[in-house]
PDB file of C-alpha atoms in Angstrom:
ATOM      1  CA  MET I 224     -23.106 -13.119  -0.335  1.00 74.00           C
ATOM      2  CA  LYS I 225     -23.229  -9.441   0.592  1.00 78.00           C
ATOM      3  CA  ILE I 226     -21.036  -9.737   3.698  1.00 80.00           C
ATOM      4  CA  TRP I 227     -18.277 -11.430   1.692  1.00 85.00           C
ATOM      5  CA  ARG I 228     -18.568  -8.920  -1.163  1.00 79.00           C
ATOM      6  CA  LEU I 229     -18.244  -5.934   1.179  1.00 75.00           C
ATOM      7  CA  TRP I 230     -15.725  -7.254   3.696  1.00 82.00           C
ATOM      8  CA  LYS I 231     -13.747  -9.974   1.931  1.00 88.00           C
ATOM      9  CA  HIS I 232     -10.419  -8.231   2.594  1.00 88.00           C
ATOM     10  CA  GLN I 233     -11.153  -7.876   6.288  1.00 86.00           C
ATOM     11  CA  ILE I 234     -12.337 -11.498   6.556  1.00 90.00           C
ATOM     12  CA  ILE I 235      -9.149 -12.756   4.885  1.00 93.00           C
ATOM     13  CA  THR I 236      -7.086 -10.531   7.201  1.00 93.00           C
ATOM     14  CA  LEU I 237      -8.824 -11.980  10.271  1.00 93.00           C
ATOM     15  CA  ILE I 238      -8.283 -15.566   9.105  1.00 96.00           C
ATOM     16  CA  ALA I 239      -4.629 -14.734   8.379  1.00 97.00           C
ATOM     17  CA  HIS I 240      -4.200 -13.627  12.022  1.00 97.00           C
ATOM     18  CA  ILE I 241      -5.709 -16.901  13.227  1.00 97.00           C
ATOM     19  CA  ASN I 242      -3.627 -19.007  10.836  1.00 98.00           C
ATOM     20  CA  LEU I 243      -0.389 -17.228  11.729  1.00 98.00           C
ATOM     21  CA  PHE I 244      -0.706 -17.402  15.513  1.00 97.00           C
ATOM     22  CA  LEU I 245      -2.171 -20.909  15.689  1.00 97.00           C
ATOM     23  CA  PHE I 246      -0.118 -22.829  13.149  1.00 97.00           C
ATOM     24  CA  PHE I 247       3.268 -21.086  12.888  1.00 98.00           C
ATOM     25  CA  SER I 248       6.160 -21.082  15.342  1.00 97.00           C
ATOM     26  CA  TRP I 249       7.146 -17.906  17.168  1.00 97.00           C
ATOM     27  CA  GLU I 250      10.415 -17.820  15.264  1.00 97.00           C
ATOM     28  CA  VAL I 251       8.545 -17.776  11.948  1.00 97.00           C
ATOM     29  CA  ILE I 252       6.028 -15.242  13.264  1.00 98.00           C
ATOM     30  CA  ILE I 253       8.707 -12.773  14.394  1.00 98.00           C
ATOM     31  CA  ALA I 254      10.897 -13.190  11.309  1.00 98.00           C
ATOM     32  CA  GLY I 255       7.868 -13.073   9.013  1.00 98.00           C
ATOM     33  CA  LEU I 256       6.440  -9.898  10.529  1.00 98.00           C
ATOM     34  CA  VAL I 257       9.820  -8.148  10.297  1.00 98.00           C
ATOM     35  CA  ALA I 258      10.136  -9.234   6.660  1.00 98.00           C
ATOM     36  CA  SER I 259       6.574  -8.086   5.974  1.00 98.00           C
ATOM     37  CA  VAL I 260       7.537  -4.483   6.769  1.00 98.00           C
ATOM     38  CA  PHE I 261      10.129  -4.479   3.983  1.00 97.00           C
ATOM     39  CA  VAL I 262       7.754  -6.297   1.604  1.00 98.00           C
ATOM     40  CA  SER I 263       5.099  -3.693   2.400  1.00 98.00           C
ATOM     41  CA  LEU I 264       7.562  -0.858   1.760  1.00 98.00           C
ATOM     42  CA  PHE I 265       8.528  -2.337  -1.600  1.00 98.00           C
ATOM     43  CA  ALA I 266       5.192  -3.555  -2.949  1.00 98.00           C
ATOM     44  CA  HIS I 267       2.818  -1.065  -1.339  1.00 97.00           C
ATOM     45  CA  TYR I 268       4.654   2.205  -0.814  1.00 96.00           C
ATOM     46  CA  LEU I 269       7.214   2.027  -3.594  1.00 98.00           C
ATOM     47  CA  TYR I 270       5.484   0.080  -6.336  1.00 98.00           C
ATOM     48  CA  ILE I 271       1.733   0.716  -5.993  1.00 96.00           C
ATOM     49  CA  HIS I 272       2.095   4.190  -4.513  1.00 95.00           C
ATOM     50  CA  ARG I 273       4.946   5.793  -6.415  1.00 96.00           C
ATOM     51  CA  ILE I 274       5.187   3.731  -9.604  1.00 96.00           C
ATOM     52  CA  PHE I 275       1.736   2.349 -10.432  1.00 96.00           C
ATOM     53  CA  THR I 276      -0.325   5.257  -9.064  1.00 92.00           C
ATOM     54  CA  HIS I 277       1.863   8.354  -9.444  1.00 93.00           C
ATOM     55  CA  GLN I 278       4.065   6.933 -12.238  1.00 93.00           C
ATOM     56  CA  HIS I 279       7.290   8.368 -10.833  1.00 94.00           C
ATOM     57  CA  PHE I 280       9.293   5.716 -12.672  1.00 95.00           C
ATOM     58  CA  GLN I 281       8.888   3.466 -15.685  1.00 95.00           C
ATOM     59  CA  TRP I 282       9.601  -0.188 -14.915  1.00 97.00           C
ATOM     60  CA  SER I 283       9.825  -3.137 -17.299  1.00 96.00           C
ATOM     61  CA  LYS I 284       6.829  -5.402 -17.887  1.00 96.00           C
ATOM     62  CA  ASN I 285       8.329  -8.172 -15.750  1.00 97.00           C
ATOM     63  CA  MET I 286       9.115  -5.788 -12.889  1.00 97.00           C
ATOM     64  CA  ASN I 287       5.572  -4.422 -13.059  1.00 97.00           C
ATOM     65  CA  LYS I 288       4.149  -7.939 -12.885  1.00 98.00           C
ATOM     66  CA  PHE I 289       6.426  -8.774  -9.961  1.00 98.00           C
ATOM     67  CA  GLY I 290       5.488  -5.619  -8.048  1.00 98.00           C
ATOM     68  CA  GLN I 291       1.788  -6.200  -8.607  1.00 98.00           C
ATOM     69  CA  PHE I 292       1.971  -9.882  -7.651  1.00 98.00           C
ATOM     70  CA  VAL I 293       3.756  -9.143  -4.369  1.00 98.00           C
ATOM     71  CA  PHE I 294       1.281  -6.346  -3.635  1.00 97.00           C
ATOM     72  CA  CYS I 295      -1.620  -8.781  -4.108  1.00 97.00           C
ATOM     73  CA  MET I 296       0.016 -11.057  -1.511  1.00 98.00           C
ATOM     74  CA  LEU I 297      -0.574  -8.290   1.058  1.00 97.00           C
ATOM     75  CA  ASN I 298      -4.360  -8.579   0.550  1.00 95.00           C
ATOM     76  CA  LEU I 299      -4.869  -4.857  -0.010  1.00 91.00           C
ATOM     77  CA  GLY I 300      -6.975  -5.230  -3.137  1.00 90.00           C
ATOM     78  CA  ALA I 301      -6.332  -5.173  -6.875  1.00 93.00           C
ATOM     79  CA  PRO I 302      -3.557  -2.765  -7.917  1.00 94.00           C
ATOM     80  CA  SER I 303      -5.862  -0.576 -10.022  1.00 94.00           C
ATOM     81  CA  VAL I 304      -8.489  -0.421  -7.280  1.00 91.00           C
ATOM     82  CA  TYR I 305      -6.016   0.566  -4.598  1.00 90.00           C
ATOM     83  CA  SER I 306      -4.428   3.234  -6.806  1.00 90.00           C
ATOM     84  CA  ALA I 307      -7.877   4.714  -7.440  1.00 89.00           C
ATOM     85  CA  ILE I 308      -8.513   4.738  -3.692  1.00 86.00           C
ATOM     86  CA  HIS I 309      -5.261   6.583  -3.139  1.00 86.00           C
ATOM     87  CA  MET I 310      -6.095   9.276  -5.689  1.00 86.00           C
ATOM     88  CA  LYS I 311      -9.428   9.773  -3.938  1.00 84.00           C
ATOM     89  CA  HIS I 312      -7.468  10.144  -0.702  1.00 82.00           C
ATOM     90  CA  HIS I 313      -5.447  12.962  -2.277  1.00 81.00           C
ATOM     91  CA  LYS I 314      -8.637  14.679  -3.390  1.00 80.00           C
ATOM     92  CA  TYR I 315     -10.494  14.394  -0.070  1.00 81.00           C
ATOM     93  CA  SER I 316      -7.660  14.031   2.455  1.00 79.00           C
ATOM     94  CA  ASP I 317      -8.790  14.050   6.096  1.00 75.00           C
ATOM     95  CA  THR I 318     -12.439  14.764   5.326  1.00 77.00           C
ATOM     96  CA  ASP I 319     -15.532  12.582   5.639  1.00 75.00           C
ATOM     97  CA  LYS I 320     -15.035  11.557   1.981  1.00 76.00           C
ATOM     98  CA  ASP I 321     -11.482  10.330   2.600  1.00 75.00           C
ATOM     99  CA  PRO I 322     -11.368   6.511   2.040  1.00 73.00           C
ATOM    100  CA  HIS I 323      -8.604   6.368   4.672  1.00 71.00           C
ATOM    101  CA  PRO I 324     -10.039   7.425   8.059  1.00 64.00           C
ATOM    102  CA  PRO I 325      -8.173  10.457   9.462  1.00 61.00           C
ATOM    103  CA  SER I 326      -5.690  10.260  12.342  1.00 60.00           C
ATOM    104  CA  TRP I 327      -5.971   7.453  14.920  1.00 60.00           C
ATOM    105  CA  ARG I 328      -9.273   6.196  13.476  1.00 60.00           C
ATOM    106  CA  ALA I 329      -7.227   4.577  10.692  1.00 61.00           C
ATOM    107  CA  LEU I 330      -5.432   2.313  13.159  1.00 60.00           C
ATOM    108  CA  LEU I 331      -8.713   1.016  14.572  1.00 55.00           C
ATOM    109  CA  SER I 332     -10.717   0.727  11.341  1.00 57.00           C
ATOM    110  CA  LEU I 333     -10.302  -3.043  10.950  1.00 50.00           C
ATOM    111  CA  TRP I 334     -13.903  -3.667   9.939  1.00 45.00           C
ATOM    112  CA  ASP I 335     -14.620  -0.515   7.937  1.00 47.00           C
ATOM    113  CA  ASP I 336     -15.217  -1.007   4.235  1.00 49.00           C
ATOM    114  CA  GLU I 337     -12.480   1.320   2.998  1.00 52.00           C
ATOM    115  CA  PHE I 338     -12.406   0.324  -0.659  1.00 58.00           C
ATOM    116  CA  TYR I 339     -14.277   3.153  -2.390  1.00 70.00           C
ATOM    117  CA  PRO I 340     -12.180   3.935  -5.475  1.00 76.00           C
ATOM    118  CA  ASP I 341     -12.286   6.956  -7.724  1.00 76.00           C
ATOM    119  CA  ILE I 342     -14.090   5.464 -10.736  1.00 82.00           C
ATOM    120  CA  LYS I 343     -12.377   7.641 -13.359  1.00 84.00           C
ATOM    121  CA  THR I 344      -8.923   6.650 -12.071  1.00 83.00           C
ATOM    122  CA  LEU I 345      -9.958   2.995 -11.809  1.00 87.00           C
ATOM    123  CA  LYS I 346     -11.053   2.839 -15.453  1.00 89.00           C
ATOM    124  CA  LYS I 347      -7.794   4.479 -16.543  1.00 88.00           C
ATOM    125  CA  ASN I 348      -5.608   2.058 -14.570  1.00 90.00           C
ATOM    126  CA  LYS I 349      -7.375  -1.217 -15.371  1.00 93.00           C
ATOM    127  CA  SER I 350      -5.396  -1.692 -18.584  1.00 93.00           C
ATOM    128  CA  ARG I 351      -2.133  -1.694 -16.588  1.00 95.00           C
ATOM    129  CA  ASP I 352      -3.434  -4.092 -13.932  1.00 96.00           C
ATOM    130  CA  TYR I 353      -2.251  -7.652 -14.632  1.00 97.00           C
ATOM    131  CA  PHE I 354      -4.187  -9.153 -11.718  1.00 97.00           C
ATOM    132  CA  TYR I 355      -7.471  -7.231 -11.668  1.00 95.00           C
ATOM    133  CA  GLU I 356      -9.506 -10.424 -12.132  1.00 95.00           C
ATOM    134  CA  THR I 357      -7.258 -12.799 -10.170  1.00 97.00           C
ATOM    135  CA  TYR I 358      -5.817 -10.807  -7.256  1.00 96.00           C
ATOM    136  CA  LEU I 359      -8.038 -12.586  -4.726  1.00 95.00           C
ATOM    137  CA  TYR I 360      -6.542 -15.976  -5.649  1.00 97.00           C
ATOM    138  CA  ILE I 361      -3.105 -14.571  -4.824  1.00 98.00           C
ATOM    139  CA  SER I 362      -4.460 -13.324  -1.493  1.00 97.00           C
ATOM    140  CA  PHE I 363      -5.705 -16.853  -0.736  1.00 97.00           C
ATOM    141  CA  LEU I 364      -2.272 -18.308  -1.488  1.00 98.00           C
ATOM    142  CA  SER I 365      -0.718 -15.786   0.867  1.00 98.00           C
ATOM    143  CA  LEU I 366      -3.378 -16.552   3.484  1.00 98.00           C
ATOM    144  CA  VAL I 367      -2.316 -20.212   3.523  1.00 98.00           C
ATOM    145  CA  PHE I 368       1.443 -20.053   3.033  1.00 98.00           C
ATOM    146  CA  THR I 369       2.570 -16.535   4.062  1.00 98.00           C
ATOM    147  CA  PRO I 370      -0.095 -15.158   6.433  1.00 98.00           C
ATOM    148  CA  PHE I 371       2.576 -12.985   8.073  1.00 98.00           C
ATOM    149  CA  LEU I 372       2.620 -10.870   4.901  1.00 98.00           C
ATOM    150  CA  ILE I 373      -1.106 -10.169   5.225  1.00 97.00           C
ATOM    151  CA  VAL I 374      -0.921  -9.515   8.964  1.00 97.00           C
ATOM    152  CA  GLY I 375       2.233  -7.418   8.792  1.00 97.00           C
ATOM    153  CA  GLY I 376       1.159  -5.606   5.627  1.00 96.00           C
ATOM    154  CA  HIS I 377      -2.196  -4.767   7.181  1.00 93.00           C
ATOM    155  CA  TRP I 378      -0.832  -3.282  10.395  1.00 93.00           C
ATOM    156  CA  HIS I 379       2.091  -1.574   8.688  1.00 95.00           C
ATOM    157  CA  SER I 380      -0.363   0.132   6.326  1.00 91.00           C
ATOM    158  CA  LYS I 381      -2.612   1.143   9.236  1.00 88.00           C
ATOM    159  CA  LEU I 382       0.313   2.472  11.249  1.00 90.00           C
ATOM    160  CA  VAL I 383       1.765   4.478   8.376  1.00 91.00           C
ATOM    161  CA  THR I 384      -1.634   5.973   7.485  1.00 86.00           C
ATOM    162  CA  THR I 385      -2.149   6.912  11.128  1.00 86.00           C
ATOM    163  CA  LEU I 386       1.256   8.443  11.759  1.00 89.00           C
ATOM    164  CA  VAL I 387       1.309  10.631   8.663  1.00 89.00           C
ATOM    165  CA  HIS I 388      -2.120  12.075   9.477  1.00 85.00           C
ATOM    166  CA  ILE I 389      -1.809  12.838  13.181  1.00 83.00           C
ATOM    167  CA  GLY I 390      -3.721  16.021  13.894  1.00 77.00           C
ATOM    168  CA  GLY I 391      -6.163  15.500  11.035  1.00 76.00           C
ATOM    169  CA  LYS I 392      -3.892  16.616   8.210  1.00 84.00           C
ATOM    170  CA  PRO I 393      -0.885  15.271   6.256  1.00 88.00           C
ATOM    171  CA  GLY I 394       2.365  15.645   8.194  1.00 91.00           C
ATOM    172  CA  ASN I 395       6.125  15.149   7.874  1.00 94.00           C
ATOM    173  CA  ILE I 396       7.300  12.839  10.656  1.00 93.00           C
ATOM    174  CA  TRP I 397      11.053  12.385  10.206  1.00 93.00           C
ATOM    175  CA  TRP I 398      11.373  10.145  13.297  1.00 94.00           C
ATOM    176  CA  ALA I 399       9.306   7.417  11.568  1.00 94.00           C
ATOM    177  CA  TYR I 400      11.949   7.014   8.849  1.00 96.00           C
ATOM    178  CA  PRO I 401      13.031   3.470   9.976  1.00 95.00           C
ATOM    179  CA  ILE I 402       9.605   2.046   9.085  1.00 95.00           C
ATOM    180  CA  MET I 403       8.920   4.303   6.063  1.00 96.00           C
ATOM    181  CA  LEU I 404      12.288   4.941   4.323  1.00 96.00           C
ATOM    182  CA  GLY I 405      11.053   8.129   2.639  1.00 95.00           C
ATOM    183  CA  GLU I 406       7.275   7.898   2.931  1.00 95.00           C
ATOM    184  CA  GLU I 407       7.345   9.771   6.239  1.00 96.00           C
ATOM    185  CA  MET I 408       7.415  13.130   4.379  1.00 95.00           C
ATOM    186  CA  HIS I 409       3.687  12.972   3.733  1.00 92.00           C
ATOM    187  CA  GLU I 410       2.846  16.668   3.820  1.00 91.00           C
ATOM    188  CA  ARG I 411       5.548  17.245   1.246  1.00 93.00           C
ATOM    189  CA  HIS I 412       4.045  14.483  -0.886  1.00 92.00           C
ATOM    190  CA  HIS I 413       0.543  15.951  -0.657  1.00 89.00           C
ATOM    191  CA  ASN I 414       1.828  19.390  -1.603  1.00 90.00           C
ATOM    192  CA  ASN I 415       3.542  18.016  -4.711  1.00 90.00           C
ATOM    193  CA  TRP I 416       2.760  14.392  -5.547  1.00 83.00           C
ATOM    194  CA  LEU I 417       4.755  14.662  -8.785  1.00 87.00           C
ATOM    195  CA  GLU I 418       7.975  14.969  -6.755  1.00 92.00           C
ATOM    196  CA  ARG I 419       9.913  11.718  -6.979  1.00 93.00           C
ATOM    197  CA  ARG I 420      12.457  12.193  -4.218  1.00 95.00           C
ATOM    198  CA  HIS I 421      11.416  13.294  -0.740  1.00 93.00           C
ATOM    199  CA  HIS I 422      14.918  13.798   0.690  1.00 93.00           C
ATOM    200  CA  ARG I 423      18.522  12.672   0.163  1.00 92.00           C
ATOM    201  CA  LEU I 424      18.089   9.468   2.189  1.00 95.00           C
ATOM    202  CA  ASP I 425      14.901   8.436   0.397  1.00 97.00           C
ATOM    203  CA  ILE I 426      15.666   4.731  -0.095  1.00 97.00           C
ATOM    204  CA  LEU I 427      12.405   4.011  -1.898  1.00 97.00           C
ATOM    205  CA  TYR I 428      13.369   6.611  -4.484  1.00 96.00           C
ATOM    206  CA  GLN I 429      16.782   4.974  -4.897  1.00 96.00           C
ATOM    207  CA  ILE I 430      15.240   1.536  -5.491  1.00 97.00           C
ATOM    208  CA  GLY I 431      12.633   2.905  -7.874  1.00 97.00           C
ATOM    209  CA  ASN I 432      15.275   4.786  -9.841  1.00 95.00           C
ATOM    210  CA  PHE I 433      17.551   1.711  -9.949  1.00 96.00           C
ATOM    211  CA  PHE I 434      14.934  -0.269 -11.893  1.00 96.00           C
ATOM    212  CA  ASN I 435      13.822   2.706 -13.971  1.00 96.00           C
ATOM    213  CA  ILE I 436      14.002   2.086 -17.722  1.00 93.00           C
ATOM    214  CA  GLY I 437      12.577   5.453 -18.738  1.00 83.00           C
ATOM    215  CA  LYS I 438      14.353   8.741 -19.322  1.00 68.00           C
ATOM    216  CA  VAL I 439      16.200   9.871 -16.195  1.00 54.00           C
ATOM    217  CA  THR I 440      15.359  13.420 -15.154  1.00 50.00           C
ATOM    218  CA  LYS I 441      17.182  15.522 -12.599  1.00 48.00           C
ATOM    219  CA  VAL I 442      15.451  15.570  -9.222  1.00 45.00           C
ATOM    220  CA  SER I 443      16.451  18.073  -6.552  1.00 37.00           C
TER     221      SER I 443
END
């Protein structure tokens, strides 16, 4: 069915909202949404963004599987697809070809079909994607048992994308550090996406480096 093929992620996200607020207690909802921010920071912004996409660190096979599995629980697509979308974002940032709508449009783009990956990057990353064929089954599990991860991961992603592109271009917003832990230096990242560490208090860098099994290089 064409509607499902185009908007399956958005449909699952909508059902997750309904499931969470109808069948879970307020204590679970609040605790789950708070936890989802940290899960999103780890699986989305540290693992998929810095490690899988930009390859800032080399993690073990088991750590890669764990990072990808948790990312799939956020219902943001297959790891290789999302990484290809992000590289297209770097190429066409804040233009009509940007897969992430610029500025405040990102926060309101619940029903937009945002998953238009860079095909060359997608083909390159497929071999490293353990869940390319099965990621949707993991999303369904999360939909039933941990819908707060889908809801929280969705809105955290929207909020981060919005804040770091206020004004129609990548920006450094130091005051958003509590919900980004290093990802708030977005202009700096766009100017040099090979840079591992964004500042001295970059916690995501510290975690990534802690699990790094590759050669350690000096980062200023």
